[in-house]
Coordinates of C-alpha atoms in Angstrom, one line a residue:
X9 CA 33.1 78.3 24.1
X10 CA 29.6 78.9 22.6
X11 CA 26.7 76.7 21.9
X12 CA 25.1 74.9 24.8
X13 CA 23.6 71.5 22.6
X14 CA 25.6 68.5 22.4
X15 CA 25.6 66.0 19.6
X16 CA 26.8 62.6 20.1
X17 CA 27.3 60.3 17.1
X18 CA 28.0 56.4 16.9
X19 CA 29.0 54.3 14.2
X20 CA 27.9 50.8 14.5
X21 CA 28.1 47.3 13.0
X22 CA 24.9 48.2 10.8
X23 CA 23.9 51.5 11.2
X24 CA 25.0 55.1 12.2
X25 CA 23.1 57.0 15.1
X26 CA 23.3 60.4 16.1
X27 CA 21.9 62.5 18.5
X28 CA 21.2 66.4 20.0
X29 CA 21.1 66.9 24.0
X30 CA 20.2 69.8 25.6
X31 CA 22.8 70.3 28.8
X32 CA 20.1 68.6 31.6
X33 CA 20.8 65.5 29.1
X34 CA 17.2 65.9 26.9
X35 CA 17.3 64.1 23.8
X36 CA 15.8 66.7 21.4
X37 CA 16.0 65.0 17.9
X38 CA 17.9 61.6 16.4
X39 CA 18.6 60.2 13.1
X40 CA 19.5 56.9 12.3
X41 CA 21.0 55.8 8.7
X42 CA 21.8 52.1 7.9
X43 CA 23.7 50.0 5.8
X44 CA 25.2 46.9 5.2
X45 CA 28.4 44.4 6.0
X46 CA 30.9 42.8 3.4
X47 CA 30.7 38.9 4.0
X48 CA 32.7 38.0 0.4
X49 CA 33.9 35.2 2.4
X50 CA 32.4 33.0 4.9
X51 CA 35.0 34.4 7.9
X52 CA 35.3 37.4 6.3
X53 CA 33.6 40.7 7.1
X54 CA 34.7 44.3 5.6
X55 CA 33.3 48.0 5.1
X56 CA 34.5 50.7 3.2
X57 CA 34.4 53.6 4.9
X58 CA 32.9 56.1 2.6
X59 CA 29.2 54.2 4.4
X60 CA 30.3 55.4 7.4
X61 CA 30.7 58.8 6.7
X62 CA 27.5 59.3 4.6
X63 CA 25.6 57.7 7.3
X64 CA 27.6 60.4 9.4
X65 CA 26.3 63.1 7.7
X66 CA 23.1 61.6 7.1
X67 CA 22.4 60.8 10.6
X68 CA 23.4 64.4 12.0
X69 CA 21.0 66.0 9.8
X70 CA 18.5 64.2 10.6
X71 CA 19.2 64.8 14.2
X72 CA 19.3 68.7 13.7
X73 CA 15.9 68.9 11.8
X74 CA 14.3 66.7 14.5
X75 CA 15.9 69.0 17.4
X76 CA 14.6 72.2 15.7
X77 CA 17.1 74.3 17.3
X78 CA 19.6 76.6 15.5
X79 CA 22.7 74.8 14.4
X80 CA 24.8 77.6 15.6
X81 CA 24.0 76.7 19.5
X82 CA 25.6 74.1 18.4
X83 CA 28.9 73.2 21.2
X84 CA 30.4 70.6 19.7
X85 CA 29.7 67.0 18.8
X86 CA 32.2 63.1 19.2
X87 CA 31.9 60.5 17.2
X88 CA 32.4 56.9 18.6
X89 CA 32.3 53.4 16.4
X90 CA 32.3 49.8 16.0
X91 CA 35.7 48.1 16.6
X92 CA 37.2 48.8 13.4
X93 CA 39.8 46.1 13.7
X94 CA 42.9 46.3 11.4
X95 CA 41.0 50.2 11.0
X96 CA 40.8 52.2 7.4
X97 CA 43.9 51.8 5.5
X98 CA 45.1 55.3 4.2
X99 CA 47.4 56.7 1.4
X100 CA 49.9 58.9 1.3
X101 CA 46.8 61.2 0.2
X102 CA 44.3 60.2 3.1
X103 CA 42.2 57.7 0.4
X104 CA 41.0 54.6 1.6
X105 CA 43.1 51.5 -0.1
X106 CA 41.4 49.1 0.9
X107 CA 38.3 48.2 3.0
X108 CA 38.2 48.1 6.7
X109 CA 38.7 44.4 8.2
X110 CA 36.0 45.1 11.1
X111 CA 35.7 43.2 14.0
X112 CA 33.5 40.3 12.7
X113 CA 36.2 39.2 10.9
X114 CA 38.3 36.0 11.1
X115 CA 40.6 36.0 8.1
X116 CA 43.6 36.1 10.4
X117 CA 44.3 32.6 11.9
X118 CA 47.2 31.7 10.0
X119 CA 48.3 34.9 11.2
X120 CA 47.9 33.9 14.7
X121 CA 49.6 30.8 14.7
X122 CA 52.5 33.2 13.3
X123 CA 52.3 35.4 15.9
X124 CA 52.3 32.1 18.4
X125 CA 55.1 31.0 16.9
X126 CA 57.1 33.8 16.7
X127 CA 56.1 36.2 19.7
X128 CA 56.8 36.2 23.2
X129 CA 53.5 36.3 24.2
X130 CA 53.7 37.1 27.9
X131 CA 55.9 39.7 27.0
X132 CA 53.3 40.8 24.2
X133 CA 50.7 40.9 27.3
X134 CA 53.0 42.9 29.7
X135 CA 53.3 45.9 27.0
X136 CA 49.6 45.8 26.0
X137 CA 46.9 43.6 28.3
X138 CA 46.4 41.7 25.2
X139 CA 46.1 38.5 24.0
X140 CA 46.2 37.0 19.9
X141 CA 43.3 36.3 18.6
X142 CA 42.0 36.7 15.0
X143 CA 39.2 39.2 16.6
X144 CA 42.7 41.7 17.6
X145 CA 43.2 44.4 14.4
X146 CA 47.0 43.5 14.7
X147 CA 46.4 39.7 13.3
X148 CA 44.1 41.5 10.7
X149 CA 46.9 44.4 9.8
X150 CA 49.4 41.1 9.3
X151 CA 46.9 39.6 7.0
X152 CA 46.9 42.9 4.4
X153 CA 50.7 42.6 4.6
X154 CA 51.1 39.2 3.7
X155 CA 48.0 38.8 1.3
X156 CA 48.1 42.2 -0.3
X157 CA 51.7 42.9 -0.6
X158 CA 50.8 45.7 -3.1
X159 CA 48.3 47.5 -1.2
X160 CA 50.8 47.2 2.0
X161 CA 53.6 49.7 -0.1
X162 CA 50.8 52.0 -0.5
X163 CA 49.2 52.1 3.3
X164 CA 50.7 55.3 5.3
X165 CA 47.8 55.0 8.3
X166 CA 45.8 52.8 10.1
X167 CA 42.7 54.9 11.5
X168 CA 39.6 53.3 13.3
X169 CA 36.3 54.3 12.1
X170 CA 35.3 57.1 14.4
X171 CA 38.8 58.6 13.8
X172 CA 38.9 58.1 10.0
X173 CA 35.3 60.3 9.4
X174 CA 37.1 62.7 12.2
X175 CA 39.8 63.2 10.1
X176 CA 37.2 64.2 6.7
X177 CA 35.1 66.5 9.0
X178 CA 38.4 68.0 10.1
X179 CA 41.0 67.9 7.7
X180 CA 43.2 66.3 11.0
X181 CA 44.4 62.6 12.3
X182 CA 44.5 61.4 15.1
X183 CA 43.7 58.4 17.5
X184 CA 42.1 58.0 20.4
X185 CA 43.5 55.9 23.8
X186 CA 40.8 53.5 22.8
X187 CA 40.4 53.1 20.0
X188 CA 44.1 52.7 19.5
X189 CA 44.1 50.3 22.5
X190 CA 41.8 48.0 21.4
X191 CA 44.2 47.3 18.0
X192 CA 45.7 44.8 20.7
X193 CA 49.2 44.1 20.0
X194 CA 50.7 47.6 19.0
X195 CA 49.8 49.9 21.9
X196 CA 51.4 50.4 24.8
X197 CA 48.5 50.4 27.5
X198 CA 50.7 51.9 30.4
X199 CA 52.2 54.7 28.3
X200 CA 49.5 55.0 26.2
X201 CA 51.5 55.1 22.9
X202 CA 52.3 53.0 20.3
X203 CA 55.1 50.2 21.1
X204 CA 58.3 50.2 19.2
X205 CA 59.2 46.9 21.2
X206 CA 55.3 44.7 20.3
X207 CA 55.7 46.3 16.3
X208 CA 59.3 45.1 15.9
X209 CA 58.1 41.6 17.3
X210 CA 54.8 41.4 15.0
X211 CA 57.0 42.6 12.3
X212 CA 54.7 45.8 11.8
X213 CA 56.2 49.2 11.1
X214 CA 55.2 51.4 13.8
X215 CA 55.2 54.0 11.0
X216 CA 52.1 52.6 10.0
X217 CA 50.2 54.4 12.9
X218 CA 49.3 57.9 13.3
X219 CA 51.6 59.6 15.4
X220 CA 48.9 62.0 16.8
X221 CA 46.8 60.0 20.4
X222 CA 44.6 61.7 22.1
X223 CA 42.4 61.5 25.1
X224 CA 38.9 60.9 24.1
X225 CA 37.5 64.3 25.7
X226 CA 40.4 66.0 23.6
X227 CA 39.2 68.4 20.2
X228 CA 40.8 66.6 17.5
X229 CA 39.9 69.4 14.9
X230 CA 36.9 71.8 13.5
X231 CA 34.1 71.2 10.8
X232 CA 35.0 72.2 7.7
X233 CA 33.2 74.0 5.1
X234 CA 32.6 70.8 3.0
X235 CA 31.4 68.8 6.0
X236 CA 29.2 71.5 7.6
X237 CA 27.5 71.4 4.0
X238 CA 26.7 68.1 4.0
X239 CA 26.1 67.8 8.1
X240 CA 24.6 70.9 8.7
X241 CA 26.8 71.3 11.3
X242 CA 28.3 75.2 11.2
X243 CA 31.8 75.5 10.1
X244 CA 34.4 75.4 12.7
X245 CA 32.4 73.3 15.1
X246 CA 34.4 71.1 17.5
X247 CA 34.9 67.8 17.1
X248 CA 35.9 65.8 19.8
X249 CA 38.1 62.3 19.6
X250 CA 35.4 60.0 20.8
X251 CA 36.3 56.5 21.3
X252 CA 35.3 52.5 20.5
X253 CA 31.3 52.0 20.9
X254 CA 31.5 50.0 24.2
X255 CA 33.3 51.7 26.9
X256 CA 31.1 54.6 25.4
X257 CA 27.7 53.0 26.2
X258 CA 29.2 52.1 29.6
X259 CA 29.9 55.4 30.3
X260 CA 26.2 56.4 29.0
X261 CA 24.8 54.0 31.5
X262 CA 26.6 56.0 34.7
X263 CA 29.4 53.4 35.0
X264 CA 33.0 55.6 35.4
X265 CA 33.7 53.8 38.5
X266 CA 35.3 50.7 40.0
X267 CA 32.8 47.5 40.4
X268 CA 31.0 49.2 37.8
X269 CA 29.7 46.9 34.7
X270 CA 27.5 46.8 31.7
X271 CA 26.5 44.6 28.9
X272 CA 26.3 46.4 25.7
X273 CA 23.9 44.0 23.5
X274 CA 23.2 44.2 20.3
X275 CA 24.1 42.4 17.1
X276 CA 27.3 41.1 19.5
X277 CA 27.9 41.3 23.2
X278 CA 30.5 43.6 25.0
X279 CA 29.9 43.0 28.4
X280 CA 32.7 45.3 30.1
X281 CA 33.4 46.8 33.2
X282 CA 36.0 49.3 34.8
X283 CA 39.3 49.3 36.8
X284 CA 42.8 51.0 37.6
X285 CA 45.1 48.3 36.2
X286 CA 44.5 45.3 38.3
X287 CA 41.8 43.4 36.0
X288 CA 43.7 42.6 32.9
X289 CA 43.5 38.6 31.8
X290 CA 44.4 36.9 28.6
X291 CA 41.5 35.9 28.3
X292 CA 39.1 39.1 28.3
X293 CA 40.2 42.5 26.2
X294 CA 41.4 45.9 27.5
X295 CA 42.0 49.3 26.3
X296 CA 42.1 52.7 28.2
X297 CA 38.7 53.9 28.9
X298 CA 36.9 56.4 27.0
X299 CA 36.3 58.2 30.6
X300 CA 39.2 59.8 32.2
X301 CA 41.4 57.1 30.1
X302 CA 45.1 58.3 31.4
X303 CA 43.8 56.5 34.7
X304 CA 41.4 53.9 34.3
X305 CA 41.0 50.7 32.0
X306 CA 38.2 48.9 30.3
X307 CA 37.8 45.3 30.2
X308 CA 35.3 43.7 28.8
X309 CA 34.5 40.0 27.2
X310 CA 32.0 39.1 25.2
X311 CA 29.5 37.4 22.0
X312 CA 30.1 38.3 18.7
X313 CA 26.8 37.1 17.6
X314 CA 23.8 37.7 20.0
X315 CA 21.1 40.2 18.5
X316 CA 22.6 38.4 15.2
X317 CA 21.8 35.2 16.2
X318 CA 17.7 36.9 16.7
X319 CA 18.1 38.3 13.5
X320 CA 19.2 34.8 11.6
X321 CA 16.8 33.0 12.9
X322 CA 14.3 35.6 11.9
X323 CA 15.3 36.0 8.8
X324 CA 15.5 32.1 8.5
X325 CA 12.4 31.0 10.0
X326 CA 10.1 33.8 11.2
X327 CA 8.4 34.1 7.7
X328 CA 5.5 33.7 9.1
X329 CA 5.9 36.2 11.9
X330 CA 7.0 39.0 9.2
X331 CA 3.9 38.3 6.8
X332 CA 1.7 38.5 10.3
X333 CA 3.4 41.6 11.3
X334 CA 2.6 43.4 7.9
X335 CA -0.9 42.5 8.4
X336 CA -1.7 43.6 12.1
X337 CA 1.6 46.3 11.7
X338 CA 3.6 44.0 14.7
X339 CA 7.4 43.6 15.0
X340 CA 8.1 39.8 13.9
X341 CA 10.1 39.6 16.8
X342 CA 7.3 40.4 19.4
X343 CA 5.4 37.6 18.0
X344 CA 8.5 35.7 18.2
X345 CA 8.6 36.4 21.8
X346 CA 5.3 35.9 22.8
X347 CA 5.7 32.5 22.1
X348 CA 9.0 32.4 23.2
X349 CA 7.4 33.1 26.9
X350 CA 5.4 30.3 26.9
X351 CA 8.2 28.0 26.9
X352 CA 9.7 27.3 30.4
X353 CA 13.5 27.8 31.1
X354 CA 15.7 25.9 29.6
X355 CA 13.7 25.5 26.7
X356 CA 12.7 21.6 27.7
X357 CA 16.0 19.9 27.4
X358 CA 17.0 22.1 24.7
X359 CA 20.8 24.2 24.7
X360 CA 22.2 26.5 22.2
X361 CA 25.9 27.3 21.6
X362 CA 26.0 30.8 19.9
X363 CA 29.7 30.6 18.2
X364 CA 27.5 31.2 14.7
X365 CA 30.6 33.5 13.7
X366 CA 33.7 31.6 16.1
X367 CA 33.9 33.4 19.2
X368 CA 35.5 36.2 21.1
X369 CA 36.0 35.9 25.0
X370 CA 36.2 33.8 27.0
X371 CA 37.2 31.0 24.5
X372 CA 38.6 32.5 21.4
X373 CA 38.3 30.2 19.0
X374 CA 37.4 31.4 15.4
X375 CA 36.6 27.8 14.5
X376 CA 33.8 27.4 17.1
X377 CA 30.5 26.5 15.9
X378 CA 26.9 27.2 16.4
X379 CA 24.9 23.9 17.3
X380 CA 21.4 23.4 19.4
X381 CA 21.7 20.2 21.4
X382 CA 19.3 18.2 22.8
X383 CA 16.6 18.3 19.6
X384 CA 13.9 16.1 19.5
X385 CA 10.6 16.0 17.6
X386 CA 8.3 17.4 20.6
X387 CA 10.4 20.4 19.7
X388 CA 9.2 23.6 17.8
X389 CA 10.3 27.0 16.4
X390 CA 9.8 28.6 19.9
X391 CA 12.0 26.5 21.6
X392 CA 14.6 26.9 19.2
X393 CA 14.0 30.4 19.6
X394 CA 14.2 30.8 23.1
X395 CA 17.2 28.4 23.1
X396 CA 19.2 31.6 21.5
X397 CA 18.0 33.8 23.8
X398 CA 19.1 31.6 26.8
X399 CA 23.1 31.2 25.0
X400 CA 23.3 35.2 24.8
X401 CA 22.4 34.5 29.1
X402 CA 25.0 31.5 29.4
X403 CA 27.4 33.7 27.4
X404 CA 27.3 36.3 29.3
X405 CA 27.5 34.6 32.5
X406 CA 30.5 32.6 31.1
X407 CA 32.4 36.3 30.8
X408 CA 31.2 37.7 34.3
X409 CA 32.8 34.4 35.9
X410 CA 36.1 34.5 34.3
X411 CA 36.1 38.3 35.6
X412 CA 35.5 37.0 39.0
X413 CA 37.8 34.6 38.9
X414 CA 40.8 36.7 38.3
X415 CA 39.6 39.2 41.1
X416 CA 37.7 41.9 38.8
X417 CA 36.2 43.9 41.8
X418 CA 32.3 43.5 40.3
X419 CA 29.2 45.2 42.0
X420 CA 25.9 42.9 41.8
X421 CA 24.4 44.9 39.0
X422 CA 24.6 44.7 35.7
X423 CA 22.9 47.9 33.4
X424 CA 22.0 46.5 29.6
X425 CA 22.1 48.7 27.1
X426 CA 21.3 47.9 23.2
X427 CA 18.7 46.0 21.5
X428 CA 18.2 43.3 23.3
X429 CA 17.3 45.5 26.2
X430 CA 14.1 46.6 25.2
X431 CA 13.1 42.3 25.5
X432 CA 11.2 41.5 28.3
X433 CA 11.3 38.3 28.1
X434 CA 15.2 38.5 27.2
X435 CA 16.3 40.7 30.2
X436 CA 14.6 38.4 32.8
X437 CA 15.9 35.2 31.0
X438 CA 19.7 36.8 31.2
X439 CA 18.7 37.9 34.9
X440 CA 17.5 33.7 35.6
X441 CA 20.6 32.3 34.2
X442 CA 23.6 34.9 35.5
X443 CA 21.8 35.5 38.8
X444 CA 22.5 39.1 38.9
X445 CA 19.8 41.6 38.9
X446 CA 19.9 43.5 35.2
X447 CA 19.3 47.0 35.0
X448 CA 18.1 49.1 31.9
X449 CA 18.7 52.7 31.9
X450 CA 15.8 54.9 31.0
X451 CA 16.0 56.3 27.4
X452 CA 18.2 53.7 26.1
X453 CA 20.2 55.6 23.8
X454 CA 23.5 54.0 24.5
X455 CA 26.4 54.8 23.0
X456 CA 25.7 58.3 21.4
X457 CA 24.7 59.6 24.8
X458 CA 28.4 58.6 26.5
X459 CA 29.3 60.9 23.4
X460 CA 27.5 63.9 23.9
X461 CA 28.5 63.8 27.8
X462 CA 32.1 63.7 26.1
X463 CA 31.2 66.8 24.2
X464 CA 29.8 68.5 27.6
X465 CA 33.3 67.7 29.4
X466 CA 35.9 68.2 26.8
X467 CA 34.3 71.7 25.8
X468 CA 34.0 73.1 29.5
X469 CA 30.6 72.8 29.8
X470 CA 30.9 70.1 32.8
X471 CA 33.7 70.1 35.2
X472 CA 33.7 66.4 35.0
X473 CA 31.6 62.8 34.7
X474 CA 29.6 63.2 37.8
X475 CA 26.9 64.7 35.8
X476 CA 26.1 61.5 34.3
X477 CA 24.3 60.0 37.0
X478 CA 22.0 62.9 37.0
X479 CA 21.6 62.1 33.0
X480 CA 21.0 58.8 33.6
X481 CA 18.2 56.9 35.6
X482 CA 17.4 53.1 36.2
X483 CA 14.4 51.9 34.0
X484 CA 13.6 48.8 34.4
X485 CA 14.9 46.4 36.9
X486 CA 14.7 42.5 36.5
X487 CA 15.5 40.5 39.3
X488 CA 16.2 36.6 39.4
X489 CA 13.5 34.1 39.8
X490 CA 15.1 31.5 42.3
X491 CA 13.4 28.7 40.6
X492 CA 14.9 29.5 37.1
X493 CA 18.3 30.4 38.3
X494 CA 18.4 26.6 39.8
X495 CA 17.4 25.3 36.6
X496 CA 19.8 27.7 34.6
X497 CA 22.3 26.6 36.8
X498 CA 21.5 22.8 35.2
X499 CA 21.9 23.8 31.5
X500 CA 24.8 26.5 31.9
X501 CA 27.2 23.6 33.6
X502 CA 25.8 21.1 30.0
X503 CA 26.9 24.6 28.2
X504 CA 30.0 24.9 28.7
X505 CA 30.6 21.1 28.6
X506 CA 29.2 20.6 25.0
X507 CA 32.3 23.7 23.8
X508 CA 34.7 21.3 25.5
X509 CA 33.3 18.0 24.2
X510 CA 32.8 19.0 20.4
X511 CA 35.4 21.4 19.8
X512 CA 37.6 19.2 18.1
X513 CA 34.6 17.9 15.8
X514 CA 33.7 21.9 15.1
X515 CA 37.1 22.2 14.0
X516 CA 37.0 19.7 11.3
X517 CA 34.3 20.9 10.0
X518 CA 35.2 24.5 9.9
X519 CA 38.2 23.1 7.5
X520 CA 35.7 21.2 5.4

């Protein structure tokens, strides 16, 4: 196979990034294209996928004109993408029907009393390593069924995101292990197929799912004329299955093997690591991994509003910061932070609960609230701000534990990768409270990079994974301060105290 540059392409929450490596793992040019989320209802949160696959093609052509190379050394690119939970619903004619039901929504809970009512859920976990949850795109796929009986006669296909603008580029569907795993309820994670036994239970036709899984390293098609004119991508170029955005950013960090674990942190947190089938919990999420997938599982747990949580209360309160910014061309949030650092740890008294948006793992609760305890008039902005910073830390560390609890082999590392790794401040602040040393690999590209390694292995270029550790190297390295971690240890045991004190009043008021 021709070509020796490899482009690797995510699709996340908010924006789409691509970029092209040369084979020693050089980023030669990027693009980034961005857009926005569907929030017509408070729990709700949708995309149609037609953003996604501009942003596609936006992205790679930016990355190509950066790169200056020739498009034809082009070998092949893979596309990886946000959790698209209940994934695009297609036509008989491969059009969109209705918009994706991403990850961020929490539509579903009637739907999973249903399925608690109705389902043997042990047996449900046995088949699948998975739990109910409004997060799980099976609770999401009920919902369409039972809300939009119309648009249900007229679905043929679920596809997640990355597969879905696959399947434009290439004219061909198909599913990756993970993606297809991380549906929860329908897919068989020991065979790695769907489940005729979990459908009939949830009452979902298996023929709603393409019939067509595929390794992630697998060439699901070829660039077609219309896409390499709108890419610049040459017609006929491979394109590669890909996979869901975390296990993919795992993999760009080095980790492929046991003990191995990173936090992916951005606008949510998927802190994941990797086994062979003896770490799967009800409580934390699994799906084949996007690395040698036949044999080894990703689990993960995790925030679904960290970065997001920055970003609120930037948006909110850090008017100031912005117009200061424009004036000495600063980000807002480094003036954030640099007040931020001058408060000590545990922000004076002051605790955060981050379930802004309900929660994912390790308490799965779609009611959960947001709150800030402990508030008193000595306080200020910064302390506020910091608070959030420290609940993405207790979060975190409320996921590792529950992993080490259930006998999760873990080594005492943890890479970061995403936004909130190029914080200071942040990284040593999640280093104080978990009291594991946090590591950022150098470049921080993430997820695109697991991509174009994909690329490198499922075209021949690489005989396998092992060249990832000589892509990736260890950037910076924040280790814990003794003195914080004892006073972490303080506000992380009122943490998880004020969940289980309140919950019931959160409740209430999420039904008022």
């Amino acid at each position: 196979m021709d070509g020796q540059y490899l482009v690797g392409t995510d699709i996340g929450t908010n924006s789409t990034k691509t970029i092209l490596v040369s084979p020693e793992g050089e980023v030669l040019g990027s693009g980034n294209a961005g857009y926005e989320v569907e929030q017509p209802e408070p729990s709700w949160a949708q995309q149609w996928p037609d953003v996604w696959v501009e942003a596609t093609y936006d992205s790679i052509q930016q990355a190509i004109d950066e790169a200056e190379v020739d498009p034809s050394e082009i070998r092949g690119i893979s596309i990886s993408s946000l959790y698209g939970g209940a994934g695009v619903p297609l036509d008989g004619e491969g059009e969109p029907v209705y918009p994706c039901l991403i990850w961020m929504d929490r539509r579903a809970t009637d739907q999973v009393e249903w399925v608690k009512e109705h389902v043997d859920l042990d047996r449900l976990f046995e088949i699948t390593g998975n739990y109910v949850d409004s997060y799980y795109g099976y609770t999401k796929i009920r919902w369409i069924k039972e809300h939009e009986p119309e648009v249900w006669d007229d679905i043929e296909n679920f596809v997640p995101p990355n597969n879905y603008v696959e399947y434009v580029m290439t004219d061909e569907l198909a599913v990756d292990y993970s993606s297809a795993g991380n549906v929860g309820g329908v897919f068989d994670i020991h065979d790695l197929a769907w489940s005729e036994e979990a459908c009939e239970m949830l009452e979902i036709p298996i023929e709603k799912f393409p019939e067509r899984l595929v390794p992630t390293e697998e060439i699901v098609g070829e660039v077609t004329a219309d896409a390499a004119e709108q890419s610049g991508l040459p017609e006929g170029t491979p394109v590669l299955a890909g996979g869901v955005d975390a296990p993919m950013a795992t993999l760009a960090a080095g980790a492929f093997e046991e003990g191995d674990n990173v936090s992916m942190m951005g606008t949510s947190t998927c802190w994941g690591t990797i086994h062979e089938g003896a770490g799967l919990d009800q409580q934390l999420v699994s799906m084949p991994h996007v690395a040698e997938g036949e044999q080894k599982i990703y689990t993960w747990g995790g925030s679904a509003t960290t970065g997001g949580l920055i970003e609120w209360f930037k948006d909110e309160f850090g008017g100031p910061e912005e117009q200061a910014g424009e004036l000495v061309d600063v980000d807002p949030f480094e003036l954030l932070n640099m007040k931020a650092e001058e408060i000590p740890a545990g922000s004076e008294g002051l605790v955060a609960l981050p379930y802004f948006k309900g929660e994912r793992s390790p308490i799965w609760d779609p009611d959960a609230r947001g709150m800030f305890t402990g508030l008193s008039l000595y306080h200020g902005k910064s302390h506020m701000y910091r608070a959030l910073m420290e609940a993405g830390g207790y979060s975190l560390r409320h996921n590792v534990e529950v992993a080490e609890e259930i006998g999760i082999p873990l080594k005492p590392e943890t890479s970061v990768v995403g936004g909130v790794s190029n914080s200071e401040l942040w990284m040593q602040i999640l280093a104080d409270v978990t009291g594991r040393r946090m590591e950022v690999p150098a470049g921080g590209v993430g997820a695109p990079l697991g991509d174009a390694l994909v690329v490198g292995v499922g075209t021949g270029l690489f005989e396998d994974y092992d060249i990832a550790t000589e892509w990736t190297e260890t950037g910076e390295v924040y280790t814990p301060e003794p003195e914080n971690v004892d006073t972490y240890d303080e506000y992380y045991d009122i943490y998880k105290r004020l969940y289980q004190n309140t919950k019931d009043e959160m409740h209430d008021l999420a039904q008022l």
